[in-house]
Each structure stands twice: as structure tokens, then as C-alpha cells.
Amino acid sequence: MTTEELKKLQLTKTVDARGTACPGPLLEAKKAIVTIKPGDILEILSADEGTKVDVPKWCTKQGHEYLGTIEESGYFKIYMKKK
């Protein structure tokens, strides 16, 4: 998805994991994913570079859809859809 498309998504939940280092953001995403329904969108905020790699790999492994990442000043917004 393009950055503009990502910005227009209807988010179900946002996890702010900017204060944690890897694997903290991934663990927070794993906790949050069980609280939303299939088809819902999860946004993960992280300042850890490893999260940009870990979340897409985890999505593939678990069957969720990785939608994309937006780089902000000092952190990332990572978007995924629960399957």
C-alpha cells in the first residue's frame, strides 16, 4: 500500500511500543492481535529498527496481512490486518 493509502486506513487498535526495544514491540503486537477481530487493522508504533523486519515476518508466519510501514520522525508506524 502507498503511504497515502496507509494514512486513510480505519484503525481498530494502536499499540504504542516506542519505549521498548526489540522484541518488545513484537510482543505488544502479539498481545494486541488477540483482542481484535479478523479483518481489523492494527497499528504498531515503534522506534526500534528491528520491528520493521520482525512484524512483516511474523505476519507472514501467522497468516496475517502486513500492509506497510510509514516512517515518522524518530519512529515507525507499522500496519497489519488480522486474518
mmCIF file of C-alpha atoms in Angstrom, residues 27-82:
data_model
loop_
_atom_site.group_PDB
_atom_site.id
_atom_site.type_symbol
_atom_site.label_atom_id
_atom_site.label_comp_id
_atom_site.label_asym_id
_atom_site.label_seq_id
_atom_site.Cartn_x
_atom_site.Cartn_y
_atom_site.Cartn_z
ATOM 1 C CA LEU A 27 5.381 -8.888 21.964
ATOM 2 C CA GLU A 28 2.995 -5.935 22.321
ATOM 3 C CA ALA A 29 1.626 -6.654 18.832
ATOM 4 C CA LYS A 30 1.089 -10.313 19.760
ATOM 5 C CA LYS A 31 -0.889 -9.270 22.843
ATOM 6 C CA ALA A 32 -2.989 -6.794 20.873
ATOM 7 C CA ILE A 33 -3.808 -9.075 17.935
ATOM 8 C CA VAL A 34 -5.837 -11.418 20.134
ATOM 9 C CA THR A 35 -8.088 -8.509 21.204
ATOM 10 C CA ILE A 36 -9.248 -7.607 17.668
ATOM 11 C CA LYS A 37 -11.413 -9.403 15.101
ATOM 12 C CA PRO A 38 -10.392 -10.876 11.723
ATOM 13 C CA GLY A 39 -10.220 -8.094 9.137
ATOM 14 C CA ASP A 40 -9.425 -5.450 11.751
ATOM 15 C CA ILE A 41 -6.397 -3.197 11.325
ATOM 16 C CA LEU A 42 -3.656 -2.916 13.945
ATOM 17 C CA GLU A 43 -1.184 -0.022 14.013
ATOM 18 C CA ILE A 44 2.106 -0.533 15.851
ATOM 19 C CA LEU A 45 4.246 2.451 16.828
ATOM 20 C CA SER A 46 7.896 1.575 17.359
ATOM 21 C CA ALA A 47 11.259 3.319 17.462
ATOM 22 C CA ASP A 48 13.173 0.031 17.192
ATOM 23 C CA GLU A 49 14.608 -0.663 13.706
ATOM 24 C CA GLY A 50 14.191 -4.414 14.179
ATOM 25 C CA THR A 51 10.421 -4.051 14.322
ATOM 26 C CA LYS A 52 10.340 -3.135 10.617
ATOM 27 C CA VAL A 53 11.666 -6.626 9.877
ATOM 28 C CA ASP A 54 10.111 -8.625 12.721
ATOM 29 C CA VAL A 55 6.466 -7.619 12.219
ATOM 30 C CA PRO A 56 6.281 -8.443 8.470
ATOM 31 C CA LYS A 57 7.958 -11.836 9.115
ATOM 32 C CA TRP A 58 5.564 -12.566 11.970
ATOM 33 C CA CYS A 59 2.577 -11.584 9.805
ATOM 34 C CA THR A 60 3.669 -13.996 7.082
ATOM 35 C CA LYS A 61 4.272 -16.781 9.572
ATOM 36 C CA GLN A 62 0.900 -16.299 11.297
ATOM 37 C CA GLY A 63 -1.147 -15.664 8.147
ATOM 38 C CA HIS A 64 -1.881 -12.010 8.890
ATOM 39 C CA GLU A 65 -1.504 -9.373 6.190
ATOM 40 C CA TYR A 66 1.348 -6.886 6.509
ATOM 41 C CA LEU A 67 0.068 -3.652 4.945
ATOM 42 C CA GLY A 68 3.110 -1.380 5.163
ATOM 43 C CA THR A 69 5.222 0.992 7.197
ATOM 44 C CA ILE A 70 5.313 4.773 7.450
ATOM 45 C CA GLU A 71 8.493 6.377 8.729
ATOM 46 C CA GLU A 72 7.894 9.307 11.053
ATOM 47 C CA SER A 73 10.448 11.482 12.846
ATOM 48 C CA GLY A 74 12.193 9.061 15.212
ATOM 49 C CA TYR A 75 9.714 6.174 14.957
ATOM 50 C CA PHE A 76 7.708 3.972 12.578
ATOM 51 C CA LYS A 77 4.023 3.247 12.085
ATOM 52 C CA ILE A 78 3.528 -0.354 11.034
ATOM 53 C CA TYR A 79 0.145 -1.551 9.758
ATOM 54 C CA MET A 80 -1.246 -5.066 9.639
ATOM 55 C CA LYS A 81 -4.609 -6.756 9.084
ATOM 56 C CA LYS A 82 -5.664 -9.704 11.205
#
